[in-house]
Short mmCIF file of C-alpha atoms in Angstrom, two decimals:
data_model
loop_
_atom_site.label_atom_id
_atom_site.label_comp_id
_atom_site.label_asym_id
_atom_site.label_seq_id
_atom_site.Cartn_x
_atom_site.Cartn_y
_atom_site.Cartn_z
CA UNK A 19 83.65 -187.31 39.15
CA UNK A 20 81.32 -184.38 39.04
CA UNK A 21 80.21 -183.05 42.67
CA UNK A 22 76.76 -182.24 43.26
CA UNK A 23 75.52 -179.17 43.77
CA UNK A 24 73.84 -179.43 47.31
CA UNK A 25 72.98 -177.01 49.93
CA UNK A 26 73.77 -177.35 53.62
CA UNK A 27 71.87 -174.80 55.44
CA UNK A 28 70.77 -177.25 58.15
CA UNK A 29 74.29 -177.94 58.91
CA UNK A 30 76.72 -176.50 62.10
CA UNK A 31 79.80 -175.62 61.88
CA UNK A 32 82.16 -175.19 64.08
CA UNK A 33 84.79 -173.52 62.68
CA UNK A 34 85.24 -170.17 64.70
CA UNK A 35 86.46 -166.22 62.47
CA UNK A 36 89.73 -166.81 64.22
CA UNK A 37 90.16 -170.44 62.02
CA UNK A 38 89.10 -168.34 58.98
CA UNK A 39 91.46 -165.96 58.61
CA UNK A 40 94.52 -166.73 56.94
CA UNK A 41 98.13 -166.33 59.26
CA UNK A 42 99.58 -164.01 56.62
CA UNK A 43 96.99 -161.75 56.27
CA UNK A 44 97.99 -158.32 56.58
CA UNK A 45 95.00 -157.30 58.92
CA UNK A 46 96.85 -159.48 61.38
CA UNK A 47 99.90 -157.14 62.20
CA UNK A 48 97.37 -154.36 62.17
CA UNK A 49 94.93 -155.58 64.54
CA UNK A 50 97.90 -156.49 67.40
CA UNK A 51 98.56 -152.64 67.16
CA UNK A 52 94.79 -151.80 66.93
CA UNK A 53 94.67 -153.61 70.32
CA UNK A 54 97.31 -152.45 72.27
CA UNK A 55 96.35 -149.33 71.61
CA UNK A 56 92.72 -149.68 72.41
CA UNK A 57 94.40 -151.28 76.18
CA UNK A 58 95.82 -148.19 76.61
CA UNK A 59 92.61 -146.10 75.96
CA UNK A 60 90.57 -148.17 77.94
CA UNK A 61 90.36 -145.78 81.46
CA UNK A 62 89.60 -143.24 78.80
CA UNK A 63 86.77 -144.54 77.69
CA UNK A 64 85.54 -145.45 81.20
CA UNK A 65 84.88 -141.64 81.76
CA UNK A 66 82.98 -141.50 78.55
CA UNK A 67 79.82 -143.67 79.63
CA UNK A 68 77.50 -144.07 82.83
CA UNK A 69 77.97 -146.52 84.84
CA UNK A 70 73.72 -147.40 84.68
CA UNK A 71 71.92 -148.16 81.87
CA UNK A 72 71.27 -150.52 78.63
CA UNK A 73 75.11 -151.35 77.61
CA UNK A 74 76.18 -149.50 74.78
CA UNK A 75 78.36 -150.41 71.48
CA UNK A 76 81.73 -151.33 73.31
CA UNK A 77 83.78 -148.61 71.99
CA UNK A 78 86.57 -150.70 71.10
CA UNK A 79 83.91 -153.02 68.51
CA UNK A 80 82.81 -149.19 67.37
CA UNK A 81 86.43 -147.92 66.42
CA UNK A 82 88.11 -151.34 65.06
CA UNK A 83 84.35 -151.05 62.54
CA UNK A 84 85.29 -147.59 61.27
CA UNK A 85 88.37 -148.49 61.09
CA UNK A 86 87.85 -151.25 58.51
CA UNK A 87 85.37 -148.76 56.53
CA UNK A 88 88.65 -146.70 55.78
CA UNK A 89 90.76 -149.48 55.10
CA UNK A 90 87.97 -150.89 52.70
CA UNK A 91 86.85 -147.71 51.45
CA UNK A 92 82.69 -148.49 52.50
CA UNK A 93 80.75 -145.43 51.42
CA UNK A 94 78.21 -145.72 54.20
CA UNK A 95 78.10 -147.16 57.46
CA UNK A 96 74.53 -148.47 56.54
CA UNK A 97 77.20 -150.60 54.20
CA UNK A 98 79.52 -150.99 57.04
CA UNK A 99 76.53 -152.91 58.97
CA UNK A 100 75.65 -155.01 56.07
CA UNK A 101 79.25 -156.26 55.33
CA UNK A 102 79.49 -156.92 59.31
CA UNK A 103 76.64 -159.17 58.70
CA UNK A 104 78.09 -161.60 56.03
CA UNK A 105 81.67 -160.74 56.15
CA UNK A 106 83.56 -163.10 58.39
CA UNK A 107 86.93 -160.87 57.89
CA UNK A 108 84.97 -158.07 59.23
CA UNK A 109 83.51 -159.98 61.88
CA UNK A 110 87.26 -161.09 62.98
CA UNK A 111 88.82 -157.88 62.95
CA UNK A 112 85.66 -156.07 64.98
CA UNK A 113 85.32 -159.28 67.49
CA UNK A 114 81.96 -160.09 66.99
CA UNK A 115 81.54 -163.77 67.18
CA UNK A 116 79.51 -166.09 63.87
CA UNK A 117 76.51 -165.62 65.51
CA UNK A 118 76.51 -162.84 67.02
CA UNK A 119 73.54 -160.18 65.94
CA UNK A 120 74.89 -156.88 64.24
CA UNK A 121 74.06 -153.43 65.38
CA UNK A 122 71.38 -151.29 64.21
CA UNK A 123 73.11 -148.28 61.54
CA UNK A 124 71.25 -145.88 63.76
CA UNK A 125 72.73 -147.25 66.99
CA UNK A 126 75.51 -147.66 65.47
CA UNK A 127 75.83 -143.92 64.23
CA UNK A 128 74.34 -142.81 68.06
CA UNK A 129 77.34 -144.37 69.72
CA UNK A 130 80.09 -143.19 67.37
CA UNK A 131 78.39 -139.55 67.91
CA UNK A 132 79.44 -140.68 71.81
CA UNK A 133 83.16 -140.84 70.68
CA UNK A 134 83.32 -137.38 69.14
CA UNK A 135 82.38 -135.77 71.98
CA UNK A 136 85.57 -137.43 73.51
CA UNK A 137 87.80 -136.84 70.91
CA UNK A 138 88.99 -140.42 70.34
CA UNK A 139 90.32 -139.90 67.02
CA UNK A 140 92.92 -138.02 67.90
CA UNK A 141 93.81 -139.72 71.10
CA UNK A 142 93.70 -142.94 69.30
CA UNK A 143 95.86 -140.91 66.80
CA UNK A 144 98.11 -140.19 69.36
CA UNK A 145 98.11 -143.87 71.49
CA UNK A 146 99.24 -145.67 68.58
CA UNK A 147 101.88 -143.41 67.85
CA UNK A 148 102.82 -143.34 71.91
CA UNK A 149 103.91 -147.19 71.21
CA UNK A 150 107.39 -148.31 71.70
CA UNK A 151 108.06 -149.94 69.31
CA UNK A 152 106.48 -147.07 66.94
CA UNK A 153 108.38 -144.16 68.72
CA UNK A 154 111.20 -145.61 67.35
CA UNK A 155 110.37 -145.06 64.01
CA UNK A 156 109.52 -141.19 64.32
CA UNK A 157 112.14 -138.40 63.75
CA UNK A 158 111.58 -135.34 66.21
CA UNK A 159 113.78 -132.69 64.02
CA UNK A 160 112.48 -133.19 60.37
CA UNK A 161 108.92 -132.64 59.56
CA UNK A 162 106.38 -131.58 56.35
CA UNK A 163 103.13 -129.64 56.41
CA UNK A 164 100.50 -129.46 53.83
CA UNK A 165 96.86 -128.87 53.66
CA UNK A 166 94.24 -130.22 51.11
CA UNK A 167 90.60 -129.84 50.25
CA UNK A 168 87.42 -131.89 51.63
CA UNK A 169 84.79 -131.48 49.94
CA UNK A 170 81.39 -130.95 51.84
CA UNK A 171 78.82 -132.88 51.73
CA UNK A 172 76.69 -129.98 50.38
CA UNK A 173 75.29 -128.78 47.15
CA UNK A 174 76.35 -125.44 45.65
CA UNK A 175 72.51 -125.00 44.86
CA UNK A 176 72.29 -124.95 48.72
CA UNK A 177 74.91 -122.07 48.77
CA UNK A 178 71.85 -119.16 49.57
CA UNK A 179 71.47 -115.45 51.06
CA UNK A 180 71.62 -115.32 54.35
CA UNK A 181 68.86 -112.72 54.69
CA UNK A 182 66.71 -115.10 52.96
CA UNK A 183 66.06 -113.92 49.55
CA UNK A 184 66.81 -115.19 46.45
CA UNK A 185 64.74 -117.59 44.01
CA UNK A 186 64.29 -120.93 45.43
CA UNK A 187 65.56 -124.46 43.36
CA UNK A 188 62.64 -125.52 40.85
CA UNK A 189 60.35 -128.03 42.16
CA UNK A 190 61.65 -132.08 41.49
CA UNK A 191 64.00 -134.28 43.83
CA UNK A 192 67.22 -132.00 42.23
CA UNK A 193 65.23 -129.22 41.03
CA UNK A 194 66.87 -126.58 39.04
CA UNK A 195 68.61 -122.89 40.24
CA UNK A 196 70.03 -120.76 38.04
CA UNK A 197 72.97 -118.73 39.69
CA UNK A 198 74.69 -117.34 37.50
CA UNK A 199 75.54 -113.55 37.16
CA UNK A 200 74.59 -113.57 40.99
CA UNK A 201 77.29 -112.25 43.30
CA UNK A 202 78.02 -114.71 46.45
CA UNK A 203 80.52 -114.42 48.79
CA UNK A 204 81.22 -116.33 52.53
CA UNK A 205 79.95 -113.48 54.22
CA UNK A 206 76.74 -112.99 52.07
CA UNK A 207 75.92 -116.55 51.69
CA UNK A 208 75.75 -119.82 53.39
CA UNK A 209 74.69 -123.75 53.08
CA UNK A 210 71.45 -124.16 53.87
CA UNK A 211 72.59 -127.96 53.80
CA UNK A 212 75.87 -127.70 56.07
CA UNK A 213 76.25 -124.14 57.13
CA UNK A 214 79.76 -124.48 58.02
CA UNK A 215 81.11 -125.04 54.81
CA UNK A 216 83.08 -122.59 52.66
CA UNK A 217 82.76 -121.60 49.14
CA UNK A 218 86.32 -122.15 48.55
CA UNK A 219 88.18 -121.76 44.65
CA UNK A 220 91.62 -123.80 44.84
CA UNK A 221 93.15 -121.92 41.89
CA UNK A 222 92.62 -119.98 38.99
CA UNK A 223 90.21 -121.45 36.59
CA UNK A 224 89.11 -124.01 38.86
CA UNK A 225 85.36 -124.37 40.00
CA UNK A 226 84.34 -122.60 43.38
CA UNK A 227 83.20 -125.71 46.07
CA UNK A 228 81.66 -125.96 49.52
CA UNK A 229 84.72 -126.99 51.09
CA UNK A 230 86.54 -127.96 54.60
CA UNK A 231 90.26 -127.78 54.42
CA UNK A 232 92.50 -130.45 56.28
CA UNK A 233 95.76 -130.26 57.44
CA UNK A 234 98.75 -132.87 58.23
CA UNK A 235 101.95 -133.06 59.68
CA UNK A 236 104.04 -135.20 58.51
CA UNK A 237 107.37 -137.07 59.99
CA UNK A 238 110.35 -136.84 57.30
CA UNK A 239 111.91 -140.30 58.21
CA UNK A 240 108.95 -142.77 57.35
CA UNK A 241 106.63 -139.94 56.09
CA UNK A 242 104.05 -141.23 58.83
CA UNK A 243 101.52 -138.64 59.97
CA UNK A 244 101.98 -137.38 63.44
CA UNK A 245 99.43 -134.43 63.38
CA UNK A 246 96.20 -133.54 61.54
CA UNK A 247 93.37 -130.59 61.88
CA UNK A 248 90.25 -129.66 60.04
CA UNK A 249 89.04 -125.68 59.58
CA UNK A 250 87.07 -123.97 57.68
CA UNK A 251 88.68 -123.33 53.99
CA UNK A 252 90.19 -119.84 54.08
CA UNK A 253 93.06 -118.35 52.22
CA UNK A 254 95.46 -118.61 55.59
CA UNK A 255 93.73 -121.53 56.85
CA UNK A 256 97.26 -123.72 55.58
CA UNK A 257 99.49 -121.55 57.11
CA UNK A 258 97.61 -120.43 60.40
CA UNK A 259 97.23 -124.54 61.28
CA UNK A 260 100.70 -125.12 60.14
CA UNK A 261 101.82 -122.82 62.73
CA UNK A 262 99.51 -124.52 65.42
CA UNK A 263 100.38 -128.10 64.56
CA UNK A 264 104.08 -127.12 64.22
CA UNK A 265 103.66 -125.52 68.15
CA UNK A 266 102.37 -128.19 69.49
CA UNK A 267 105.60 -130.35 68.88
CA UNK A 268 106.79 -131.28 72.01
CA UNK A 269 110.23 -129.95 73.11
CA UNK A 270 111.92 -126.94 72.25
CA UNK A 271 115.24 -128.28 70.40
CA UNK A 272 116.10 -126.91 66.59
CA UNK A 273 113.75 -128.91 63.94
CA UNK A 274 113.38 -128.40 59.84
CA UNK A 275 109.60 -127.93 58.59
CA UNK A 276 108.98 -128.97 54.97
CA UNK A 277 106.38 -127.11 52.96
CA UNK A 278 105.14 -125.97 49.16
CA UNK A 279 105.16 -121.95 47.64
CA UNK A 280 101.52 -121.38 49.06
CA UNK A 281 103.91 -121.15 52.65
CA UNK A 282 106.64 -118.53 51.26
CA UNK A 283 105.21 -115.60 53.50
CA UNK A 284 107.25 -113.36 55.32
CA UNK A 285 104.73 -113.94 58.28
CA UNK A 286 104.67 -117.74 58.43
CA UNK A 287 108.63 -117.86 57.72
CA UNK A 288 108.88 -115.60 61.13
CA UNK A 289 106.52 -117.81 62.60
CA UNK A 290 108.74 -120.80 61.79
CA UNK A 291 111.91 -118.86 63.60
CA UNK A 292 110.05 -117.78 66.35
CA UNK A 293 109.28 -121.48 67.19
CA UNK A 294 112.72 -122.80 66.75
CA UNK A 295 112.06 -124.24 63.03
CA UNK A 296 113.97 -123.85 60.42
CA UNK A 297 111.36 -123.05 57.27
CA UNK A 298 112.63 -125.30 54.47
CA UNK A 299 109.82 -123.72 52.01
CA UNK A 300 109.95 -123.70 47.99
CA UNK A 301 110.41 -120.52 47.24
CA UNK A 302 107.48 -118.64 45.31
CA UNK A 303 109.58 -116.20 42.64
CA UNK A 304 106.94 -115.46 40.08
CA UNK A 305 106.19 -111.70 40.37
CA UNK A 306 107.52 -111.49 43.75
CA UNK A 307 110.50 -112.31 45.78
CA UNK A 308 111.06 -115.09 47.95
CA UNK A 309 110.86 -114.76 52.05
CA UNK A 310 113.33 -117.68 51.66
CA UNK A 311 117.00 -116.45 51.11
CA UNK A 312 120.40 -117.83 51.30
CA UNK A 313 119.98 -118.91 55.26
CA UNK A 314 117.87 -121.39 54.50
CA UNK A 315 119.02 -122.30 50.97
CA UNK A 316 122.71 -123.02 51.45
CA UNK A 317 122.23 -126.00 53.56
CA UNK A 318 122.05 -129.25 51.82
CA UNK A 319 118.89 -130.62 53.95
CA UNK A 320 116.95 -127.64 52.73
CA UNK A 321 116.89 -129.99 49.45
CA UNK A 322 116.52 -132.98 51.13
CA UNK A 323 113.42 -131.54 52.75
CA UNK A 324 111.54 -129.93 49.15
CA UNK A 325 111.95 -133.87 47.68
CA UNK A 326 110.55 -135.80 51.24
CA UNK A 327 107.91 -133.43 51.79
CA UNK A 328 106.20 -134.49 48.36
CA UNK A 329 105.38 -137.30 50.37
CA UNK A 330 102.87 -135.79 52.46
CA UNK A 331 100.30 -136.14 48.81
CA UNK A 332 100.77 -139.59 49.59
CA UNK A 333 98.89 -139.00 52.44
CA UNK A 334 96.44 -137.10 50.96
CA UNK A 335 95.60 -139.15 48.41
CA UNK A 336 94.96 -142.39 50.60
CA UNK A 337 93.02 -140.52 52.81
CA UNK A 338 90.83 -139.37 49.88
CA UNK A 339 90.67 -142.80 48.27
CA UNK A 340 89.29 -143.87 52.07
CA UNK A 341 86.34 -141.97 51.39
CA UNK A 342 86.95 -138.48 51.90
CA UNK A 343 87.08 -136.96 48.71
CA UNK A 344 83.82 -136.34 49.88
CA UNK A 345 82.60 -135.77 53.34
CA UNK A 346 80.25 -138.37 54.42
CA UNK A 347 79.30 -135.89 57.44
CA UNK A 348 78.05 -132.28 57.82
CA UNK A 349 79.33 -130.04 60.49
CA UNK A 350 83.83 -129.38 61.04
CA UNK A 351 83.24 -131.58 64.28
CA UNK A 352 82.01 -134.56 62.31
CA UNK A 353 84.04 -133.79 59.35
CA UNK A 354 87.72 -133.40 61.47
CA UNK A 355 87.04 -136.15 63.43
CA UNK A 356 87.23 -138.70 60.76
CA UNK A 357 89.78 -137.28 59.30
CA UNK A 358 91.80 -137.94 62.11
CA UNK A 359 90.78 -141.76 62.35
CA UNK A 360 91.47 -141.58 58.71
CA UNK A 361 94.84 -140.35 59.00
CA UNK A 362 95.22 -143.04 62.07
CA UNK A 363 94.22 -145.60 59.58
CA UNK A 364 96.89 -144.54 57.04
CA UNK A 365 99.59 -145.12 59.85
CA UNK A 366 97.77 -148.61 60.78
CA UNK A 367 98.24 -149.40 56.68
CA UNK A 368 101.97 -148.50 56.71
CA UNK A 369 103.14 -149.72 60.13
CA UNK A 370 103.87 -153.10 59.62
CA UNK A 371 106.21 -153.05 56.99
CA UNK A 372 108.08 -150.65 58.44
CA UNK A 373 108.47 -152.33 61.83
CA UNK A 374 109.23 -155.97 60.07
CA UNK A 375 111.84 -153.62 58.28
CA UNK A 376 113.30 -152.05 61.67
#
């Protein structure tokens, strides 16, 4: 028999987000480490917020939200706010109850500006990492770098003189500027949109773009990310954060870094020495010779390390599928600090695989 097509809207229900959610879905696994880790943050927040005033967005609701706009890919957090509304997988995974109201995109966007002044990305980064049960999956001698473009969330028509001069863009919403023939440079010019941008060319005969670089560190065992930065896109912007990130590995005992050609320097592979590292770097032989020679080369994990570090695109590339491609944010500040919850995410994606696995 047909069924008729009724409406209930005058109807309860009583069937809480918790009932809705199915006991094999994957968000499941993810959220129990989402949780634990936001336990462990929780005196670090406390030294974030006064202890007067209108109660703000708990910052644990805040972070699990942007969380699930990486995971989801949401190109807005206006979005993020409207899914929260009707989605009762969101609703699960942030806490908020059926009927509970959703936030306001600008108060939303006020109290995540509250969490980069603390640098919670990177903590957060760091907490989940910090958990047992993780640890155990992280090697401490074999490691990749690589860096990779973010675009900015600026216009090259918005790429003027400093000084001021220059013909303005026609009139119109996306008005027209012809600037071609016109010499611009980093130090002449600069965004008018997000000033700290860089007019950045990745290779011959490829397009010049306002650009951030990012940077990751990558574990060689389960190619999870253990360290990430954001700076402004220079030619030894790869190399100088490489050498930072690669410092700040705790311990002093012998390790193997992974890396592409762009990294065969003679400065960066005395860098790698000087820390302890060995430099397992392809070796850039077109027109030049190598800073890599037989030391390096005659060991068999110096090939295990060129095929595992290809990994590290991996990262890259779900990071950039998560809505980075193209900044969403103006400013380095902004810009690196959802890269890191980004990066966080990618390890959230991964992690319960590999611990059902261990």
């Amino acid at each position: 028999m047909r069924g008729l097509d009724e409406r209930s809207e005058g109807l309860f229900s009583y069937v809480s987000c918790e009932a809705r959610v199915p006991a094999s879905h994957p968000l499941r696994p993810i959220r129990a480490i989402v949780d634990e880790a936001l336990e462990v943050m929780s005196p670090a927040f406390e030294g974030l917020y006064s202890r007067i005033g209108r109660p703000s967005i708990p910052p644990e609701k805040l972070l699990r939200a942007l969380l699930l706009q990486a995971f989801y890919s949401v190109r807005s957090e206006r979005q993020l706010m409207e899914q929260l509304d009707y989605n009762l997988l969101f609703r699960w995974f942030v806490g908020l109850s059926m009927d509970a109201p959703v936030w306001d995109v600008t108060v939303f966007t006020k109290n995540r500006e509250r969490l980069l002044a603390g640098d919670v990305a990177a903590k957060f980064l760091a907490t989940v990492l910090d958990q047992p049960r993780v640890r155990t999956l992280l090697s401490d001698e074999h490691f990749s770098v690589d860096g990779t473009l973010i675009e900015a969330w600026a216009s090259v028509k918005s790429f003027r003189p400093k000084d001021g001069s220059g013909e303005p863009p026609g009139p119109g919403r996306n008005g027209e500027r012809d600037f071609h023939g016109e010499k611009r440079s980093n130090e002449t010019h600069a965004s008018t949109t997000d000033p700290e941008a860089r007019l950045y060319r990745k290779g011959n005969g490829q397009p010049a773009k306002l650009a951030f670089m990012g940077h990751a560190l990558m574990e060689n065992r389960h190619a999870l990310v253990v360290d990430v930065r954001l700076t402004a896109a220079t030619g030894l912007a790869e190399r100088e954060a490489a050498v930072a990130m690669v410092e700040a590995i705790p311990g002093r005992h012998r390790i193997t870094v992974g890396a592409d050609k762009a990294y065969d320097t003679r400065d960066f592979v005395a860098n790698m020495r000087e820390l302890g590292a060995a430099p397992h770097v392809a070796q850039n032989t077109n027109n030049r010779r190598s800073a890599i020679d037989g030391r390096t080369t005659r060991h068999p994990g110096y090939a295990v390390s060129l095929r595992i570090r290809k990994r590290i695109e991996e990262v890259f590339g779900w990071i950039k599928g998560a809505g980075l491609r193209k900044a969403r944010h103006r400013g380095t500040a902004r810009v690196g600090w959802m890269f890191t919850l980004t990066a966080a995410a990618y390890n959230l994606i991964r992690l319960p695989k590999l611990l059902a696995a261990a």
